[in-house]
Coordinates of C-alpha atoms in Angstrom, one line a residue:
X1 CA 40.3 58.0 -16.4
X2 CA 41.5 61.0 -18.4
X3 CA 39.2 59.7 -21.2
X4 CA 36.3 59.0 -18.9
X5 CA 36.1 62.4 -17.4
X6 CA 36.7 64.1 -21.3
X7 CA 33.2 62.0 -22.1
X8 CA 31.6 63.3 -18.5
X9 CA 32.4 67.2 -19.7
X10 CA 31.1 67.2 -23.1
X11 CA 28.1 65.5 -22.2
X12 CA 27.7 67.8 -19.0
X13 CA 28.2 70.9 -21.7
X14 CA 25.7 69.2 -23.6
X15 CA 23.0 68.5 -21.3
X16 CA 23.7 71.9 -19.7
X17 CA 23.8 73.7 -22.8
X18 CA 20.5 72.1 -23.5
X19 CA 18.7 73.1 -20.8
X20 CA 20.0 76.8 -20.8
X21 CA 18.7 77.3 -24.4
X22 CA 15.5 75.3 -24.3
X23 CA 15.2 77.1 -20.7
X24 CA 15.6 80.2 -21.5
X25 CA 13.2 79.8 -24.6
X26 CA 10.3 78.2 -22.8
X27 CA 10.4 81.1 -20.7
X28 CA 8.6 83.2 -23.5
X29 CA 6.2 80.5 -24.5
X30 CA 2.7 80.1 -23.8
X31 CA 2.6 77.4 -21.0
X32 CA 0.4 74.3 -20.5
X33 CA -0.1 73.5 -24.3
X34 CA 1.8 70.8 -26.3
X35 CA 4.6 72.1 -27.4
X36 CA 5.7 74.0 -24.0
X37 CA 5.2 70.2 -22.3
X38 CA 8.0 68.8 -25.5
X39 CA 10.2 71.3 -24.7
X40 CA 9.4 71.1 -21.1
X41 CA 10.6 67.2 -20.8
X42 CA 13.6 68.3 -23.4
X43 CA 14.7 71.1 -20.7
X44 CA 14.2 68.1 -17.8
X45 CA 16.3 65.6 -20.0
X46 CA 18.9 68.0 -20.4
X47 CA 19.6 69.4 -16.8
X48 CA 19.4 66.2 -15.4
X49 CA 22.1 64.9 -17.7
X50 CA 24.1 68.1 -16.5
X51 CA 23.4 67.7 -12.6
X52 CA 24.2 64.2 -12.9
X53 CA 27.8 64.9 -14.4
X54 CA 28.8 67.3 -13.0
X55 CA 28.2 65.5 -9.2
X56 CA 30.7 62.2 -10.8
X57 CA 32.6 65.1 -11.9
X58 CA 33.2 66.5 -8.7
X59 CA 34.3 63.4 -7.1
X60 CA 37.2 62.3 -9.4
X61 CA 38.1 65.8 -9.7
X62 CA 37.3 67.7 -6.3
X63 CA 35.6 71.0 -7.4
X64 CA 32.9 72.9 -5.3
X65 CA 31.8 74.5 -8.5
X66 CA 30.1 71.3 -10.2
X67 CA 29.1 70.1 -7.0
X68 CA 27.2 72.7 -6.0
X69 CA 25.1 73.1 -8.8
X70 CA 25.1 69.2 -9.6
X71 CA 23.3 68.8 -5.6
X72 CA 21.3 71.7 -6.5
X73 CA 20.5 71.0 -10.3
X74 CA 19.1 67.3 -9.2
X75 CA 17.0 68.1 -6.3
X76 CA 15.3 70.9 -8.3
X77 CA 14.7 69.2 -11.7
X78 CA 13.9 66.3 -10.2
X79 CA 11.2 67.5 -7.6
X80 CA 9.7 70.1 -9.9
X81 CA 8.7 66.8 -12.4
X82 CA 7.4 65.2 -9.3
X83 CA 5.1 68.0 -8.6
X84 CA 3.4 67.2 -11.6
X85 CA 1.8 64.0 -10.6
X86 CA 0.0 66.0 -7.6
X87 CA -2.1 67.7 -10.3
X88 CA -4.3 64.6 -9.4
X89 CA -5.8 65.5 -6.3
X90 CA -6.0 62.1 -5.5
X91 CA -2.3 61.2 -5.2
X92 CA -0.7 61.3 -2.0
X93 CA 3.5 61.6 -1.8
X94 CA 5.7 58.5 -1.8
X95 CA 8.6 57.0 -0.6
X96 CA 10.7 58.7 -3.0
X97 CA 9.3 62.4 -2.7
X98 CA 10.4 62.1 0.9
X99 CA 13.9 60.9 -0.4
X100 CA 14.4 63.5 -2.9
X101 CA 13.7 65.7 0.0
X102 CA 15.6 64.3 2.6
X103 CA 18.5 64.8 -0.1
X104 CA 18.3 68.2 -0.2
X105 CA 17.9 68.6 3.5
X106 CA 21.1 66.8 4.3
X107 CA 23.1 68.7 2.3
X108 CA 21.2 71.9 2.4
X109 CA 22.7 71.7 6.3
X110 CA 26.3 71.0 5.3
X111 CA 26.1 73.8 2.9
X112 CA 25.4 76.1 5.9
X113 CA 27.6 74.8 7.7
X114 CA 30.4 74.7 5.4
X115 CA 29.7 78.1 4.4
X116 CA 29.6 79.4 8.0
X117 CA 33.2 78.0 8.8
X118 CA 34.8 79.8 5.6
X119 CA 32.6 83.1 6.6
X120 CA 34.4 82.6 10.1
X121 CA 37.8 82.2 8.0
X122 CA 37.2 85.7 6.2
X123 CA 36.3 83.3 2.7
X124 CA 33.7 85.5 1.0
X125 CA 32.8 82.2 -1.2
X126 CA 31.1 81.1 2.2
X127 CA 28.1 83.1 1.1
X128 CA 27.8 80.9 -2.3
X129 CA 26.8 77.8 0.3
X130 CA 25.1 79.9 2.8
X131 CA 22.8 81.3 0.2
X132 CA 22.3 77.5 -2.0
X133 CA 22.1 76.1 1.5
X134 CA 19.6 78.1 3.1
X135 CA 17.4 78.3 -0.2
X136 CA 17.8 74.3 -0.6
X137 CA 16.4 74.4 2.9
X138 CA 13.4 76.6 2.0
X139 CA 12.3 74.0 -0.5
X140 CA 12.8 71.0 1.4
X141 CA 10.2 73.0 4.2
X142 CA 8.0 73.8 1.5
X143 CA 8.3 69.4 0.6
X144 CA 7.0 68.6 3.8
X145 CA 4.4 70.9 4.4
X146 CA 3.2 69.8 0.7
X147 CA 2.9 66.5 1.4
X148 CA 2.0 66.3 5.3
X149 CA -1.0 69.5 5.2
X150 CA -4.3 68.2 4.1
X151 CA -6.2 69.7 2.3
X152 CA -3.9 71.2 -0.3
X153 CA -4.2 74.5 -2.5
X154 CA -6.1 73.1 -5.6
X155 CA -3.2 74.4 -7.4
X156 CA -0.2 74.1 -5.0
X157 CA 1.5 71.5 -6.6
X158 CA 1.4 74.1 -10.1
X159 CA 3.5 77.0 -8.0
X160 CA 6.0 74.3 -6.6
X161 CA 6.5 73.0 -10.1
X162 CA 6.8 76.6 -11.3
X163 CA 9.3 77.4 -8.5
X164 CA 11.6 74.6 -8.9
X165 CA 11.4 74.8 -12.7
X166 CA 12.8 78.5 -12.4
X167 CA 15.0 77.6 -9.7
X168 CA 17.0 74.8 -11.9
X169 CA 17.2 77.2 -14.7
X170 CA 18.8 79.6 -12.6
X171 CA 21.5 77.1 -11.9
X172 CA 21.7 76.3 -15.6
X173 CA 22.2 80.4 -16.2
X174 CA 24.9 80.5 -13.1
X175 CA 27.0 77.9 -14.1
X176 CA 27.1 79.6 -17.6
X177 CA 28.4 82.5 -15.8
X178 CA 30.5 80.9 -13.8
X179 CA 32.2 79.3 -16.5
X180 CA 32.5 81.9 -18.6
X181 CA 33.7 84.3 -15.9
X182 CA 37.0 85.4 -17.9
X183 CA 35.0 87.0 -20.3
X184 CA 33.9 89.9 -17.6
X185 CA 36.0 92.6 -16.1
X186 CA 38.3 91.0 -13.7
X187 CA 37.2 93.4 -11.0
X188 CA 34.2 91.4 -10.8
X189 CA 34.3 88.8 -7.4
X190 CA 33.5 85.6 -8.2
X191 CA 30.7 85.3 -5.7
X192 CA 28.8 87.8 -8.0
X193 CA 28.2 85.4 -10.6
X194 CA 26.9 82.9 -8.5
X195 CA 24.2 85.0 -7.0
X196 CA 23.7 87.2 -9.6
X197 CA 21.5 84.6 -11.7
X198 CA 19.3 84.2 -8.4
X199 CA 19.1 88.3 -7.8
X200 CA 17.5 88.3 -11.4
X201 CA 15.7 85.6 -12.6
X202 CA 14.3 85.1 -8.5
X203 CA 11.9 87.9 -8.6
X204 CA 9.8 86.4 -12.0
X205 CA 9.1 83.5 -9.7
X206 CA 6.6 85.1 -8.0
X207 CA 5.1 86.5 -11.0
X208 CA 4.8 83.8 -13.2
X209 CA 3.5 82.0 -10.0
X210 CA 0.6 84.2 -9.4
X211 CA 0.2 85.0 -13.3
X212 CA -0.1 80.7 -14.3
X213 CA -2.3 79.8 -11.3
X214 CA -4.7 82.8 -11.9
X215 CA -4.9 81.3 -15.6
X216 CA -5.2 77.9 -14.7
X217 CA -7.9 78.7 -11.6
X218 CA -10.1 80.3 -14.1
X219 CA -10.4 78.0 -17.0

């Protein structure tokens, strides 16, 4: 079992590692053209390998680390490549949209709900799965109103796929940070680098959002 788990890290560090570089250099890329969708599927490959990991991870060896990122990793990669099949406006969602989302919603609620009864306790780590909870549950709202509100945006499914894109690199960045903790000032609180990612990276969302559709709506 020892072994097994050894394997499960270094290909966790692997796919994580991945994703954080070919993340964080996609970022500066022109987007849409070849290479951004090469690296694109690279960056997919990668954190999917990671959020898978680190969830078997987190059940031989209890940890809330890995499986917080591993729920949140999954749901995020995995619905932002979804999003991509709505560019045809022809395709309606399927069975497995709705389970993705469904995912997410069922553990978005135990993550506020968890987090609530360590807030209660005085555990200032409560805010980690009140803040992954409640922005799992954002998306999971945004899912449904996706898929059930006819007619869409004509490029709706772009700024989901942009969102979710940026929100599983900023789980890639966090659990660098978290991970590499020791390296700060001790004085730091833990919490810090589990939000900090979201404080920073969270605001270009809304900016590359409104800066790719604008391209995109007028070529």
């Amino acid at each position: 079992m020892k072994e097994f788990f050894s394997i499960l890290l270094c290909l966790h560090i692997l796919g994580g590692g991945l994703g954080l570089l070919v993340g964080t250099f996609i970022l500066f890329l022109k987007k849409g053209d070849k290479l951004h969708r090469r690296l694109g599927l690279l960056f997919y490959v990668g954190m999917a390998l990671a959020g898978f990991t680190s969830l078997i991870m987190a059940v031989l060896h209890p940890n809330n680390f890995l499986f917080i990122v591993g729920i949140f990793t999954l749901y995020m990669n995995l619905s932002a490549k979804r999003y991509l099949r709505f560019k045809k406006k022809e395709q309606v969602a399927e069975y497995f949209d709705y389970i993705i989302s469904a995912f997410m919603l069922i553990f978005g609620l135990i993550f506020m709900g968890w987090g609530a009864y360590l807030l209660i306790q005085f555990k200032i780590f409560g805010l980690v799965f009140v803040v992954f909870g409640s922005i799992g549950l954002r998306f999971v709202r945004q899912d449904y109103l996706f898929h059930q509100t006819m007619p869409r945006g004509p490029l709706a499914w772009l700024s989901n796929h942009i969102q979710r894109m940026m929100g599983t690199y900023i789980a890639s960045l966090t659990a660098f940070l978290v991970v590499n903790a020791s390296i700060f000032p001790a004085f730091i609180p833990s919490f810090v680098f589990w939000l900090l990612p979201g404080c920073i990276v969270g605001p270009m969302i809304g900016r590359f959002v409104k800066q790719y559709t604008q391209k995109t709506s007028m070529s």
